[in-house]
């Protein structure tokens, strides 16, 4: 890395040691089945923690904040979102240049506390900003699959 790149990136710090980090991870197919069934109807469903109130879209059965099990407490959220992070790709994983830059973003749906990932269309890289409002663009014919969300686009 060139000196000027190091300066632009800023100083990094590391801390050596062992960290006792609580985590719990599970995957429940029944939750995802209900989620993708909602996508077929062009609806976004998430699960809500009864303890802290966090809403997860896509659904989770364990709260990432308080580690409580989330029961069948389903809530519908809007198909509007806020951009949390993004990246711009100029070449494919094989090194071939894309005809146009490809933007992939992480979004938080209105009414949700978690993030989802997907392509963003209708913007040039210089026009995209963290915090901007986006909308879901649904496939014309939905099938009950994650790909029913075709992409995200600027909200009107």
XYZ file of C-alpha atoms in Angstrom:
156
model
C 0.000 0.000 0.000
C 1.400 3.420 -0.956
C 2.044 5.974 1.814
C -0.745 8.255 0.608
C -3.198 5.315 0.624
C -2.198 4.526 4.206
C -2.830 8.132 5.206
C -6.211 8.151 3.462
C -7.247 4.918 5.165
C -6.274 6.214 8.598
C -4.446 4.475 11.376
C -5.658 1.053 12.397
C -5.391 -0.394 15.872
C -5.445 -3.945 17.091
C -5.822 -5.428 20.528
C -4.411 -8.864 21.285
C -6.184 -11.161 23.661
C -9.045 -13.550 24.135
C -12.586 -12.258 23.914
C -15.525 -13.971 25.548
C -18.270 -13.221 23.047
C -21.765 -14.607 23.510
C -23.447 -15.766 20.358
C -26.123 -18.144 19.296
C -26.966 -19.009 15.733
C -29.779 -21.118 14.377
C -31.623 -21.459 11.111
C -35.270 -22.387 10.945
C -36.579 -23.390 7.571
C -40.188 -22.794 8.650
C -39.429 -19.098 9.238
C -37.830 -18.710 5.816
C -40.710 -20.600 4.202
C -43.176 -18.082 5.602
C -40.905 -15.169 4.648
C -40.601 -16.232 0.992
C -44.340 -16.984 0.850
C -44.807 -13.316 1.752
C -42.434 -12.292 -1.029
C -44.701 -14.060 -3.506
C -47.466 -11.701 -2.354
C -45.029 -8.745 -2.563
C -45.035 -8.386 1.219
C -42.153 -8.215 3.671
C -42.607 -10.102 6.927
C -40.287 -10.163 9.893
C -40.192 -11.529 13.403
C -40.383 -9.288 16.454
C -38.642 -9.967 19.763
C -41.187 -9.910 22.582
C -38.510 -8.777 25.053
C -36.757 -5.826 23.393
C -39.046 -5.147 20.409
C -36.438 -5.546 17.659
C -37.818 -6.572 14.276
C -35.803 -8.853 11.994
C -36.282 -8.964 8.225
C -35.466 -11.597 7.022
C -36.844 -13.344 10.121
C -34.734 -14.731 12.941
C -35.686 -16.996 15.792
C -33.050 -15.665 18.221
C -32.762 -11.945 19.008
C -29.302 -10.593 18.241
C -29.595 -7.960 20.966
C -30.962 -9.783 24.012
C -30.536 -13.426 22.870
C -34.186 -14.255 23.593
C -35.963 -16.816 21.495
C -38.406 -15.159 19.130
C -41.694 -16.972 18.880
C -44.160 -16.706 16.021
C -44.535 -12.951 16.499
C -44.802 -11.823 12.858
C -45.004 -8.200 11.723
C -45.291 -6.749 8.229
C -42.884 -3.971 7.267
C -42.990 -1.528 4.363
C -41.105 -2.150 1.147
C -39.204 1.090 1.672
C -35.690 1.142 3.053
C -32.748 3.278 4.073
C -29.305 2.633 2.612
C -26.877 1.564 5.353
C -23.746 0.644 3.356
C -22.843 0.050 -0.264
C -20.046 -0.990 -2.556
C -19.448 -0.346 -6.248
C -18.065 -3.111 -8.446
C -16.347 -2.414 -11.731
C -15.222 -5.935 -12.629
C -16.661 -9.414 -12.225
C -15.002 -12.040 -10.039
C -13.295 -13.303 -13.198
C -11.762 -9.867 -13.786
C -13.950 -8.925 -16.745
C -15.135 -5.301 -16.662
C -18.856 -4.709 -16.246
C -20.503 -2.588 -18.981
C -21.695 -0.301 -16.152
C -20.668 -0.148 -12.488
C -22.645 -2.551 -10.296
C -23.870 -1.187 -6.950
C -24.692 -3.563 -4.118
C -26.167 -2.191 -0.925
C -27.175 -3.118 2.574
C -30.591 -1.715 3.467
C -32.752 -1.448 6.562
C -36.463 -1.721 5.790
C -38.794 0.809 7.429
C -40.027 -0.806 10.625
C -37.094 -3.230 10.812
C -33.939 -3.244 12.919
C -31.917 -5.619 10.744
C -30.304 -5.321 7.335
C -30.737 -7.014 3.973
C -28.407 -7.069 0.973
C -29.169 -6.598 -2.698
C -28.431 -4.819 -5.965
C -29.252 -1.132 -6.397
C -30.275 0.174 -9.815
C -31.168 3.587 -11.207
C -28.225 5.440 -9.665
C -24.732 6.367 -10.734
C -21.974 5.689 -8.199
C -21.457 9.428 -7.652
C -25.153 9.891 -6.773
C -25.498 7.205 -4.114
C -25.377 8.272 -0.462
C -25.625 6.382 2.813
C -28.954 7.265 4.422
C -30.826 7.756 1.159
C -34.328 6.339 0.836
C -34.861 3.367 -1.442
C -37.801 1.244 -2.495
C -38.095 -2.421 -3.352
C -38.526 -3.158 -7.045
C -40.392 -6.450 -7.253
C -40.137 -8.897 -10.116
C -43.168 -8.681 -12.351
C -43.967 -12.336 -11.707
C -43.110 -13.395 -8.169
C -42.523 -17.051 -7.316
C -41.966 -17.141 -3.565
C -38.167 -16.889 -3.823
C -35.565 -14.510 -2.424
C -35.053 -13.265 -5.983
C -38.622 -11.867 -5.982
C -36.915 -8.677 -4.803
C -35.311 -7.778 -8.115
C -33.395 -4.781 -6.800
C -33.648 -1.524 -4.861
C -34.122 1.871 -6.514
C -34.385 5.481 -5.334
C -37.707 6.162 -3.615
C -39.855 8.828 -5.216
